[in-house]
PDB file of C-alpha atoms in Angstrom:
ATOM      1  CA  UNK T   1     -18.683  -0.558   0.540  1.00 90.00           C
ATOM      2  CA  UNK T   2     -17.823  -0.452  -3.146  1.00 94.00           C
ATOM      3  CA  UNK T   3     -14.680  -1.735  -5.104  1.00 96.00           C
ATOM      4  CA  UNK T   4     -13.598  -1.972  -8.598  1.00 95.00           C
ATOM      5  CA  UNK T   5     -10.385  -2.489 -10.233  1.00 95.00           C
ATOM      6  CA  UNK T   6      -8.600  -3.296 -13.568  1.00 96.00           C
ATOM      7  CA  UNK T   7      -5.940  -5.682 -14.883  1.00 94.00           C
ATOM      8  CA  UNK T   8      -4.482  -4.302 -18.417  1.00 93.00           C
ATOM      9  CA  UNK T   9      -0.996  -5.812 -18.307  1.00 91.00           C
ATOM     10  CA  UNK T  10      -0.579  -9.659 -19.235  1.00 89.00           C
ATOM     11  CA  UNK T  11       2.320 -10.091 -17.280  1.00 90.00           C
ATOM     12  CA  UNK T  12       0.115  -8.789 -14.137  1.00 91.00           C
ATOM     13  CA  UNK T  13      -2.815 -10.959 -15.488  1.00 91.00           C
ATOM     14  CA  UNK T  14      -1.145 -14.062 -15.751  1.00 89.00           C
ATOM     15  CA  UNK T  15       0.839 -13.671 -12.286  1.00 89.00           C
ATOM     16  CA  UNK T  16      -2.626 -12.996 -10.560  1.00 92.00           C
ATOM     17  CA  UNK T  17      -4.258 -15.754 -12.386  1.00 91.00           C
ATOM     18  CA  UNK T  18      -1.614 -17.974 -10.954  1.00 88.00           C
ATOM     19  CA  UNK T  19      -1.754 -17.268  -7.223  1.00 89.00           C
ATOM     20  CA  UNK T  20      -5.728 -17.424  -7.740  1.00 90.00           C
ATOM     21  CA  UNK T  21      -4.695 -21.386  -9.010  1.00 88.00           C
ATOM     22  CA  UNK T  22      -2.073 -22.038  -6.254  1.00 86.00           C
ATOM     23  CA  UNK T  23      -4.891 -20.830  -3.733  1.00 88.00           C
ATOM     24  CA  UNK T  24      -7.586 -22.796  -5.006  1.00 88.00           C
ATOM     25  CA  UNK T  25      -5.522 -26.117  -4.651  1.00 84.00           C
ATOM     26  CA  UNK T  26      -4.770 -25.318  -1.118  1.00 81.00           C
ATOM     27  CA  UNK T  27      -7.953 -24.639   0.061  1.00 82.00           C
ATOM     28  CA  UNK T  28     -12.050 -24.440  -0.105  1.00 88.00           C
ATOM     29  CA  UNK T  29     -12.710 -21.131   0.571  1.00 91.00           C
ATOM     30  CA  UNK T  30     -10.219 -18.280   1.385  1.00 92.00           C
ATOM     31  CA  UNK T  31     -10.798 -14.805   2.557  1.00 94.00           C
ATOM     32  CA  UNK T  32     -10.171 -11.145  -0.015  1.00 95.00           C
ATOM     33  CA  UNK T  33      -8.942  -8.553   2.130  1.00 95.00           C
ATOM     34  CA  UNK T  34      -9.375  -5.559   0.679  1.00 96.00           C
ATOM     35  CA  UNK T  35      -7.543  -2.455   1.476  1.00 95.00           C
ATOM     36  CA  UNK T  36      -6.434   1.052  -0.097  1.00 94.00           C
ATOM     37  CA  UNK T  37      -3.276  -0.349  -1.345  1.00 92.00           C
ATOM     38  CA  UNK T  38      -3.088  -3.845  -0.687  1.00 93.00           C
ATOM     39  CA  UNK T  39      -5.192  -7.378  -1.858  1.00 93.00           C
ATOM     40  CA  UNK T  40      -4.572  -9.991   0.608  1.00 93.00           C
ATOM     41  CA  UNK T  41      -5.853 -13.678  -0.209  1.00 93.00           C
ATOM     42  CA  UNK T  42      -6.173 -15.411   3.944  1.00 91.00           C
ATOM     43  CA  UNK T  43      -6.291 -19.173   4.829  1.00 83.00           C
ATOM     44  CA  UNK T  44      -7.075 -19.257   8.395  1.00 73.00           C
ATOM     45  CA  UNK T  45      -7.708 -23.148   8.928  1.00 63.00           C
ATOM     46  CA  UNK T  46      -6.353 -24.354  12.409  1.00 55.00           C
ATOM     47  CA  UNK T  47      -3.096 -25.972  11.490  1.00 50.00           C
ATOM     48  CA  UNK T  48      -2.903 -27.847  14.738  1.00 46.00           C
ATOM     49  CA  UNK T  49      -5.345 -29.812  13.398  1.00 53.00           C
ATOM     50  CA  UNK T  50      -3.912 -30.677   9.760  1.00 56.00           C
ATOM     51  CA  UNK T  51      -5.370 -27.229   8.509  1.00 59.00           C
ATOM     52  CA  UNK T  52      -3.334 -24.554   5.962  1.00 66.00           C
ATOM     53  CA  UNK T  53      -3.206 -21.041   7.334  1.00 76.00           C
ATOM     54  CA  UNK T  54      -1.505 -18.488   4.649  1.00 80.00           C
ATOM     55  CA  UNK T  55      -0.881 -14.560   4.025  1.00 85.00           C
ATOM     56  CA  UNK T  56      -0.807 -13.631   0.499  1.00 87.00           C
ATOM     57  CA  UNK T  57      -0.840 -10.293  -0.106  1.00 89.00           C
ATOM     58  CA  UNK T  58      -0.175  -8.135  -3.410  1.00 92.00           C
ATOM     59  CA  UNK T  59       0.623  -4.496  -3.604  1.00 92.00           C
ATOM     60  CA  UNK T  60      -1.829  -3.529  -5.782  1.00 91.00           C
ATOM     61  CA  UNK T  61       0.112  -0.877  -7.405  1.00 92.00           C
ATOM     62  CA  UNK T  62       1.963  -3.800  -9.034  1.00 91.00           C
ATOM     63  CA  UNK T  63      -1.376  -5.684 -10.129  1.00 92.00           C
ATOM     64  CA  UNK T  64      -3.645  -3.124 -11.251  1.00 94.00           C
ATOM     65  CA  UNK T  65      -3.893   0.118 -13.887  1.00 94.00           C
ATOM     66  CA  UNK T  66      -7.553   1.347 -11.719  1.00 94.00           C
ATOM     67  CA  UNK T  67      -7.871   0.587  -8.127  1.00 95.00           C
ATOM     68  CA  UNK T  68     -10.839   2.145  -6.271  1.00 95.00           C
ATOM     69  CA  UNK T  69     -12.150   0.878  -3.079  1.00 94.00           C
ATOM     70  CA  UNK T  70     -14.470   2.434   0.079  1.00 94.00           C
ATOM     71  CA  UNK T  71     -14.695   0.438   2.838  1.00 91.00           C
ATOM     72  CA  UNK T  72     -16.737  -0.188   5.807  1.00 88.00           C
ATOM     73  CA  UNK T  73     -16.045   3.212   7.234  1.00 89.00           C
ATOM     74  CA  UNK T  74     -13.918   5.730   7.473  1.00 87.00           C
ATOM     75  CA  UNK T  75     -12.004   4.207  10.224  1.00 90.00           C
ATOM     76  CA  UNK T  76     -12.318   0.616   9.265  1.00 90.00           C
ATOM     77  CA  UNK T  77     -11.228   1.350   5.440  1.00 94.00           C
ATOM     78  CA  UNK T  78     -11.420  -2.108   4.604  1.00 95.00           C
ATOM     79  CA  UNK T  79     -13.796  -5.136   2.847  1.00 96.00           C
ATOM     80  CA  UNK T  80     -13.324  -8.576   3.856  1.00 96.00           C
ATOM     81  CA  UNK T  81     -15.038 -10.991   1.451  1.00 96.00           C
ATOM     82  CA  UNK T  82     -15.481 -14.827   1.761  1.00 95.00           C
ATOM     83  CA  UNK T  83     -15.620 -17.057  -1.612  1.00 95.00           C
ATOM     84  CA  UNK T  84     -14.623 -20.180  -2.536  1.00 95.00           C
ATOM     85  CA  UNK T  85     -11.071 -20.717  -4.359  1.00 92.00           C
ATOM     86  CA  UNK T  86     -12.379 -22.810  -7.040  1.00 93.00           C
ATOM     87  CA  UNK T  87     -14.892 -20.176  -8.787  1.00 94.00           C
ATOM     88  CA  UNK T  88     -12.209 -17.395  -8.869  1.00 94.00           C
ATOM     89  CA  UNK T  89      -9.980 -19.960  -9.989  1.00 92.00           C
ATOM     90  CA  UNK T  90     -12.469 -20.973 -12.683  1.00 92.00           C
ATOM     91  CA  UNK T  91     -13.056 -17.960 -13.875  1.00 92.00           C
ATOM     92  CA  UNK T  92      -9.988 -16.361 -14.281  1.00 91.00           C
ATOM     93  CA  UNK T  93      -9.341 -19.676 -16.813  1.00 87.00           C
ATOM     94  CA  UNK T  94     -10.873 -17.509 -19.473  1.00 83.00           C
ATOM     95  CA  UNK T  95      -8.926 -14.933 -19.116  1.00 82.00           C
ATOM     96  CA  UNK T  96      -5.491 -16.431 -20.877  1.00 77.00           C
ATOM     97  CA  UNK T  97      -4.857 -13.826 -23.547  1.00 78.00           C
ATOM     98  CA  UNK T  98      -7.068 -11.057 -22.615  1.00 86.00           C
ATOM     99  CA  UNK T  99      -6.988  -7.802 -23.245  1.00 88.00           C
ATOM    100  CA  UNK T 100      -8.443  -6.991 -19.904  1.00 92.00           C
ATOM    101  CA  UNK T 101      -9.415  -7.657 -16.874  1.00 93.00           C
ATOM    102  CA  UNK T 102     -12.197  -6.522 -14.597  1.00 95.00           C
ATOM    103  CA  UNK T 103     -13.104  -6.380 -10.461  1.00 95.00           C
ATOM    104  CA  UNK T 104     -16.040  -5.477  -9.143  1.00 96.00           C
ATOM    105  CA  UNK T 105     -18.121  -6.118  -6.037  1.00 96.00           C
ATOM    106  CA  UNK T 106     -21.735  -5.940  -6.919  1.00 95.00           C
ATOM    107  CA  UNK T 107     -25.102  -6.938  -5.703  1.00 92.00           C
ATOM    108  CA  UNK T 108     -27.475  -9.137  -7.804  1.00 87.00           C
ATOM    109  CA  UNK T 109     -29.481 -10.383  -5.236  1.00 89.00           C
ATOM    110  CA  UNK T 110     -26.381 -11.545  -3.162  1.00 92.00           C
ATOM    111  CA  UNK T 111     -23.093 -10.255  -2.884  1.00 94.00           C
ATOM    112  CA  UNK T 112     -20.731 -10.975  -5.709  1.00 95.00           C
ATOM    113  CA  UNK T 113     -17.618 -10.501  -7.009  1.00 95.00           C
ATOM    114  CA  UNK T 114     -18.195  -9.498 -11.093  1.00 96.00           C
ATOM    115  CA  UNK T 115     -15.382 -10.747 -13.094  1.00 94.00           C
ATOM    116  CA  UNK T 116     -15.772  -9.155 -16.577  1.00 94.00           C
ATOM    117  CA  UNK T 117     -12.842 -10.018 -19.062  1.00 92.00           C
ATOM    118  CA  UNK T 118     -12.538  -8.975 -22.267  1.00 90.00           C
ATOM    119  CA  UNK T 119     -11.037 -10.818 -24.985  1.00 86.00           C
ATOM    120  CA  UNK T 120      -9.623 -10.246 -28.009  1.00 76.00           C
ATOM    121  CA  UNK T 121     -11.064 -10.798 -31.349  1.00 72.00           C
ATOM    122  CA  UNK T 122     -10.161 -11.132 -34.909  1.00 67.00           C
ATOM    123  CA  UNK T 123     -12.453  -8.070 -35.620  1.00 67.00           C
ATOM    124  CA  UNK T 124     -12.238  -4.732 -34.175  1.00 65.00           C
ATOM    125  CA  UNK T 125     -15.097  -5.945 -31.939  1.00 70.00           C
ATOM    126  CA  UNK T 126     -14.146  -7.503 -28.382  1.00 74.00           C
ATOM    127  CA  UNK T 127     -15.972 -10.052 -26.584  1.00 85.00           C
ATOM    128  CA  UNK T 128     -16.857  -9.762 -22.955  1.00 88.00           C
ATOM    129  CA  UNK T 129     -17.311 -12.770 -20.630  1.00 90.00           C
ATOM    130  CA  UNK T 130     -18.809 -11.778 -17.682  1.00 93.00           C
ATOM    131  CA  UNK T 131     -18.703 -14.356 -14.182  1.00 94.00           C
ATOM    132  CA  UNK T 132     -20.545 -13.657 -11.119  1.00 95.00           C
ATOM    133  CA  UNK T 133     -18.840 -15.534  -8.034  1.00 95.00           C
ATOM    134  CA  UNK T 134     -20.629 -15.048  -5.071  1.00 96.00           C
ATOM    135  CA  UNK T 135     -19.163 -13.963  -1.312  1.00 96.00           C
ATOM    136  CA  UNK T 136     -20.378 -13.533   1.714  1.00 95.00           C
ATOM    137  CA  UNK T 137     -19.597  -9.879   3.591  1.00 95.00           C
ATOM    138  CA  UNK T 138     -17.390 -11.112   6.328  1.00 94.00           C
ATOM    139  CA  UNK T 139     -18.756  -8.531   9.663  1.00 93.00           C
ATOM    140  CA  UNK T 140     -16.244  -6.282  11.288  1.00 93.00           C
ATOM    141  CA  UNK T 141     -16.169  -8.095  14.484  1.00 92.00           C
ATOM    142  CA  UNK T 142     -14.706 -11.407  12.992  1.00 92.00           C
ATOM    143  CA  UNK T 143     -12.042  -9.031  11.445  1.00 91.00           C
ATOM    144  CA  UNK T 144      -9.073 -10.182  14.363  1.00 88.00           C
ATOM    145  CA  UNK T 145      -9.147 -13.762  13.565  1.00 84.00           C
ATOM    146  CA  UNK T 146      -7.831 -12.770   9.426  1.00 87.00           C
ATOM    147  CA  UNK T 147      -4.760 -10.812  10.553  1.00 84.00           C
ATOM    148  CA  UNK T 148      -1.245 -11.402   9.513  1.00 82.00           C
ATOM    149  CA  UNK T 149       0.423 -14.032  11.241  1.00 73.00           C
ATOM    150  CA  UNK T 150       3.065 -13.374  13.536  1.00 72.00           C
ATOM    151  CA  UNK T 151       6.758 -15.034  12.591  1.00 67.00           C
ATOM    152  CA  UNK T 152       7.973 -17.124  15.704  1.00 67.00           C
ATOM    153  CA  UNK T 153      11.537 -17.330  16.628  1.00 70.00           C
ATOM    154  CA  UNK T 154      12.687 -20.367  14.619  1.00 73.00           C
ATOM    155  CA  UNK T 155      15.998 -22.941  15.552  1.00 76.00           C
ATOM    156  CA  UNK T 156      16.162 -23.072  12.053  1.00 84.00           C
ATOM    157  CA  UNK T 157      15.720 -20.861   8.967  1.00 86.00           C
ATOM    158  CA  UNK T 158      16.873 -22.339   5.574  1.00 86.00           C
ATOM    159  CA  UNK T 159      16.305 -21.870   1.858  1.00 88.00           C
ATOM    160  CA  UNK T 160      14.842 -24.773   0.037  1.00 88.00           C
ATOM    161  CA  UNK T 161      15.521 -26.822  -3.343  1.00 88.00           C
ATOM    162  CA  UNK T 162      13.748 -26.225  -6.583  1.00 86.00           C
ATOM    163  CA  UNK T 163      10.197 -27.034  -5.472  1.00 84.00           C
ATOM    164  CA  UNK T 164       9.061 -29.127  -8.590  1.00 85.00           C
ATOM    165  CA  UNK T 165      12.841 -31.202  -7.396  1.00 88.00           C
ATOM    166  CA  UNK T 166      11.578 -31.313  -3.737  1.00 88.00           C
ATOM    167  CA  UNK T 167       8.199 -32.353  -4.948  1.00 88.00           C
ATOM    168  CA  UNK T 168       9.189 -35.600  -7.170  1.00 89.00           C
ATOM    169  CA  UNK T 169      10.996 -36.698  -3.812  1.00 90.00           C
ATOM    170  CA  UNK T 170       8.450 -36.291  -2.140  1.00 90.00           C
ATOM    171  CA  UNK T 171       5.750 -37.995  -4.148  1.00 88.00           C
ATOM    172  CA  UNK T 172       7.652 -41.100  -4.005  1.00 90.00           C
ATOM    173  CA  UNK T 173       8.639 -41.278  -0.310  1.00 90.00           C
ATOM    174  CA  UNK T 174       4.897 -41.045   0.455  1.00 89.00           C
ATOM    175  CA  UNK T 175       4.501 -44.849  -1.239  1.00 88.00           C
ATOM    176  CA  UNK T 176       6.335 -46.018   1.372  1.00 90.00           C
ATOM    177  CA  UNK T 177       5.372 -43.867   4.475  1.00 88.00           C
ATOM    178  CA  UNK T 178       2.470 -40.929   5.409  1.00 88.00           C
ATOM    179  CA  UNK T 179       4.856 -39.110   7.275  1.00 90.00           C
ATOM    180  CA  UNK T 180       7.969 -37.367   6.619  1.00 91.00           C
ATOM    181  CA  UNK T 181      10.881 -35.882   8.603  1.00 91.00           C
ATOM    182  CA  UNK T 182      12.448 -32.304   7.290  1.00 91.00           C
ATOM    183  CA  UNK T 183      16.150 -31.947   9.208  1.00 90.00           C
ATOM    184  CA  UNK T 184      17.636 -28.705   8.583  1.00 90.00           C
ATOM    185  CA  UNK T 185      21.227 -27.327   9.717  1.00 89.00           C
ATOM    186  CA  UNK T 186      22.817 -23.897   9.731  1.00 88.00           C
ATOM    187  CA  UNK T 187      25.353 -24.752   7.179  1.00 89.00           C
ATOM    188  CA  UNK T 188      22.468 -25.081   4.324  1.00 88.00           C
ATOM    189  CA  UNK T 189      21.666 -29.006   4.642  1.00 92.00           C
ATOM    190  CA  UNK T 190      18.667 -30.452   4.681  1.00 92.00           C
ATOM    191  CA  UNK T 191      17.005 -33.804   4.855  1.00 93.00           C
ATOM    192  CA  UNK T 192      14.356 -34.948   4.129  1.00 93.00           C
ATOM    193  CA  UNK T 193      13.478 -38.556   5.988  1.00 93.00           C
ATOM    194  CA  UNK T 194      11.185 -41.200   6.268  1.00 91.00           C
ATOM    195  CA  UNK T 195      11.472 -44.332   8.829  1.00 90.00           C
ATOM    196  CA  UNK T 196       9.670 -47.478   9.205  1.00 87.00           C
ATOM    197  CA  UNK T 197       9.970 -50.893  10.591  1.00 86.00           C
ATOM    198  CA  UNK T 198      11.051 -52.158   7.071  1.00 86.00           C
ATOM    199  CA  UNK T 199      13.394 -48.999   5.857  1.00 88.00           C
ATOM    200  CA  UNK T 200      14.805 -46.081   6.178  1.00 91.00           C
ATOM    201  CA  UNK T 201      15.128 -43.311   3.149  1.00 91.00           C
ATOM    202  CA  UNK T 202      16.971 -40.038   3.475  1.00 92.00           C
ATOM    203  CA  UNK T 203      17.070 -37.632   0.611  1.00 93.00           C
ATOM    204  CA  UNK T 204      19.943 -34.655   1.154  1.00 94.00           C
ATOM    205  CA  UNK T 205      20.748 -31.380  -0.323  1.00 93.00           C
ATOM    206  CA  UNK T 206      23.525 -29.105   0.601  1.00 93.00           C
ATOM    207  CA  UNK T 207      24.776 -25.696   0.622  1.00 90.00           C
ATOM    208  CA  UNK T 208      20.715 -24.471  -0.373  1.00 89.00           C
ATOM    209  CA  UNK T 209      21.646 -21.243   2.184  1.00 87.00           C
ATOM    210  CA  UNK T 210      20.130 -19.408   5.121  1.00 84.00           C
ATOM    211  CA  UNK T 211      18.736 -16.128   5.181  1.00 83.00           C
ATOM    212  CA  UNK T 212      21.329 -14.492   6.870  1.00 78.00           C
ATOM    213  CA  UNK T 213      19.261 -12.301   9.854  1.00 59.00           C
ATOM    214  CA  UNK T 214      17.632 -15.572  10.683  1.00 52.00           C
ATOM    215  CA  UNK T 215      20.981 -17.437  10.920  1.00 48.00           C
ATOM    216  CA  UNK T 216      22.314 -14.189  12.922  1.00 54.00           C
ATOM    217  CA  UNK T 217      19.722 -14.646  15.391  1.00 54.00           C
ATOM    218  CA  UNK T 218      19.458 -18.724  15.856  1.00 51.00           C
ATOM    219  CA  UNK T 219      23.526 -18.832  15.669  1.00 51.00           C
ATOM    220  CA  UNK T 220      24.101 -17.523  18.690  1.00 57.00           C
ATOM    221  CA  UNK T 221      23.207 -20.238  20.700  1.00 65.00           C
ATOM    222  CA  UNK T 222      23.066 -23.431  18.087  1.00 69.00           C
ATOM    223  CA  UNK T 223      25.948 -24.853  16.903  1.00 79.00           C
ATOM    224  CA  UNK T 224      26.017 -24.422  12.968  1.00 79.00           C
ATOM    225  CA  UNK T 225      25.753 -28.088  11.955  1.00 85.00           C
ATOM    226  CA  UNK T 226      23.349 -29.224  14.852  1.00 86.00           C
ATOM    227  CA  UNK T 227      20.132 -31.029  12.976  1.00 86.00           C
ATOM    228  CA  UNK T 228      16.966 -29.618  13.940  1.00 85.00           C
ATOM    229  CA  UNK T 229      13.892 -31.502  12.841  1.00 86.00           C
ATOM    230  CA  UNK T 230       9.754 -31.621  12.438  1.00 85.00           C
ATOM    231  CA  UNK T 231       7.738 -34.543  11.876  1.00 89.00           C
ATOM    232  CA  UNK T 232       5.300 -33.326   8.847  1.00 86.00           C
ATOM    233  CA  UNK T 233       2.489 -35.396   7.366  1.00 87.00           C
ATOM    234  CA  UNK T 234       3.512 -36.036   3.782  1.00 88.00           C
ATOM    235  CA  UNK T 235      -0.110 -35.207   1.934  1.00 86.00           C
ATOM    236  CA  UNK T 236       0.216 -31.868   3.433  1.00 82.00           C
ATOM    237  CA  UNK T 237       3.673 -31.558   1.976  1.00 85.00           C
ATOM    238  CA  UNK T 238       2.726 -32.503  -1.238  1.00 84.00           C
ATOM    239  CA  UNK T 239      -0.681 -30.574  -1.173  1.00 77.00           C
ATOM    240  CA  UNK T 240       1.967 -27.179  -0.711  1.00 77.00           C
ATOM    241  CA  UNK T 241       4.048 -28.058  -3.263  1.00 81.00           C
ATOM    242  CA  UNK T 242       0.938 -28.855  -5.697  1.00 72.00           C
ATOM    243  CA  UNK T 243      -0.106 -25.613  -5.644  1.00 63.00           C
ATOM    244  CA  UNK T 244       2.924 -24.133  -6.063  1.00 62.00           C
ATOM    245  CA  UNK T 245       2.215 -21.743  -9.094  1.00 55.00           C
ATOM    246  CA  UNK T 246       3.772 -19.073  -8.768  1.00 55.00           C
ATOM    247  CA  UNK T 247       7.391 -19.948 -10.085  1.00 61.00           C
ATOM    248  CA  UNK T 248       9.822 -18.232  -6.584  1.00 64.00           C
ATOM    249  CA  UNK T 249      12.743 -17.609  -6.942  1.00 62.00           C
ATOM    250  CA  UNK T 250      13.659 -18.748  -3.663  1.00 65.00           C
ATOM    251  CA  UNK T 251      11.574 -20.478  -0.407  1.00 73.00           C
ATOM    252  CA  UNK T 252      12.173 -20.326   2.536  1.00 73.00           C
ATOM    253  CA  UNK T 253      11.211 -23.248   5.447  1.00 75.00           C
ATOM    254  CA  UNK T 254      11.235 -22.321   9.050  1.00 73.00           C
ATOM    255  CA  UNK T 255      11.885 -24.849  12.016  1.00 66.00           C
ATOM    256  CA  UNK T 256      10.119 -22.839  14.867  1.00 60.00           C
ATOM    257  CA  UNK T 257      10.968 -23.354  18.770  1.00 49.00           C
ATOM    258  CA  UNK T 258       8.152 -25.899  19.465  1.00 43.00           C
ATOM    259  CA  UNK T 259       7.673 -29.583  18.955  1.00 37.00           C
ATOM    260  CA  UNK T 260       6.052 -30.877  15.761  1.00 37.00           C
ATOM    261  CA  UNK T 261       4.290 -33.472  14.187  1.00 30.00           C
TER     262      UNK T 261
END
């Protein structure tokens, strides 16, 4: 297996170093897939028990300037690398202003990913800071459990509010409860809810959108302003919307044909 690669472009550098920091707050450890054209970062946590599962995945024509990679065969051309969040998130902290950026997996006595990025100087000299995170080889066999998640059928597709909005609402609903209803319509309303014994708090937005195939597909049998709602626990609302870093232009949440809570 070998792989190396190369971030020249700032824009590219600071885009990567920002999913690297939304990752790190949403998980531990997280999975590198590495393919001939692709760099996907996989959360695979059992959300049916209060885990995050996620599919990142950059085109690395868009990332990188080099981009060479063998992997375990010929058939299998692929690496799959464990590490935690934190120490690629930690490293790539140095690497605000760089000049360049450097991937490579390497073996000093363990696997490792070798981070070199090189900074710039007041001289003609540059300075190179080198970080070493380790990984762990992730075998072929345990390759079907990191695939890409399949999209369900959903009652309800709809575009959300500005996140860092949707965020300060939801920081203060979760003084009063833990958990937190999300209604969503058709017609581009949503809700978001929280009930106790004491009070009931409803936040609403309106006309946020649907992506239209989705609205194709769940309007033919759902009347347009028909509510349909999960029960969410509010920490893991706020723990996405923490590590939101990545500035979207638009988000999308899905209400799929199963009961949740």
């Amino acid at each position: 297996m070998k792989f190396r690669a190369k971030i020249v472009d700032t824009a590219c550098l600071n885009h990567f170093t920002r999913v690297s920091n939304m990752i790190a707050k949403l998980a531990k450890t997280c999975t590198l897939r590495i393919s001939p054209d692709k760099l996907n970062f996989v959360l695979s946590d059992k959300v049916a028990n209060g885990g995050v599962s996620m599919w990142c995945e950059l085109e690395q024509e868009n990332f990188f300037s080099e981009f060479q990679m063998e992997g375990v065969s010929a058939e299998n051309n692929e690496i799959y690398l464990e590490l935690t969040s934190e120490n690629l998130s930690r490293a790539l902290k140095t690497a605000q202003n760089a000049r360049a950026l450097k991937i490579k997996l390497t073996n000093k006595h363990f696997p490792c990913l070798t981070i070199s990025i090189e900074l710039l100087s007041m001289s003609s000299s540059s300075r190179v800071v080198t970080h070493d995170i380790p990984v762990k080889v992730i075998p072929r066999k345990l390759w079907t459990d990191l695939q890409e998640p399949t999209v369900p059928d959903a009652d309800v597709s709809i575009y959300l509010p500005v996140l860092k909005t949707m965020k300060s609402v939801v920081e203060k609903m979760k003084n009063i409860s833990s958990h937190l209803i999300i209604e969503a319509n058709l017609n581009g309303e949503l809700n978001l809810k929280i009930e106790t014994e004491l009070v009931c708090v409803t936040t609403h937005f309106k006309d946020l959108g649907n992506p239209p195939l989705a609205s194709e597909n769940a309007s033919q049998d759902r009347n347009s302003e028909q509510m349909a709602e999960v029960h969410i626990d509010i920490r893991k609302l706020l723990q996405f919307l923490a590590g939101q870093q990545v500035n979207p232009t638009k988000a999308t949440c899905t209400d799929e044909k199963r009961h949740c809570s």
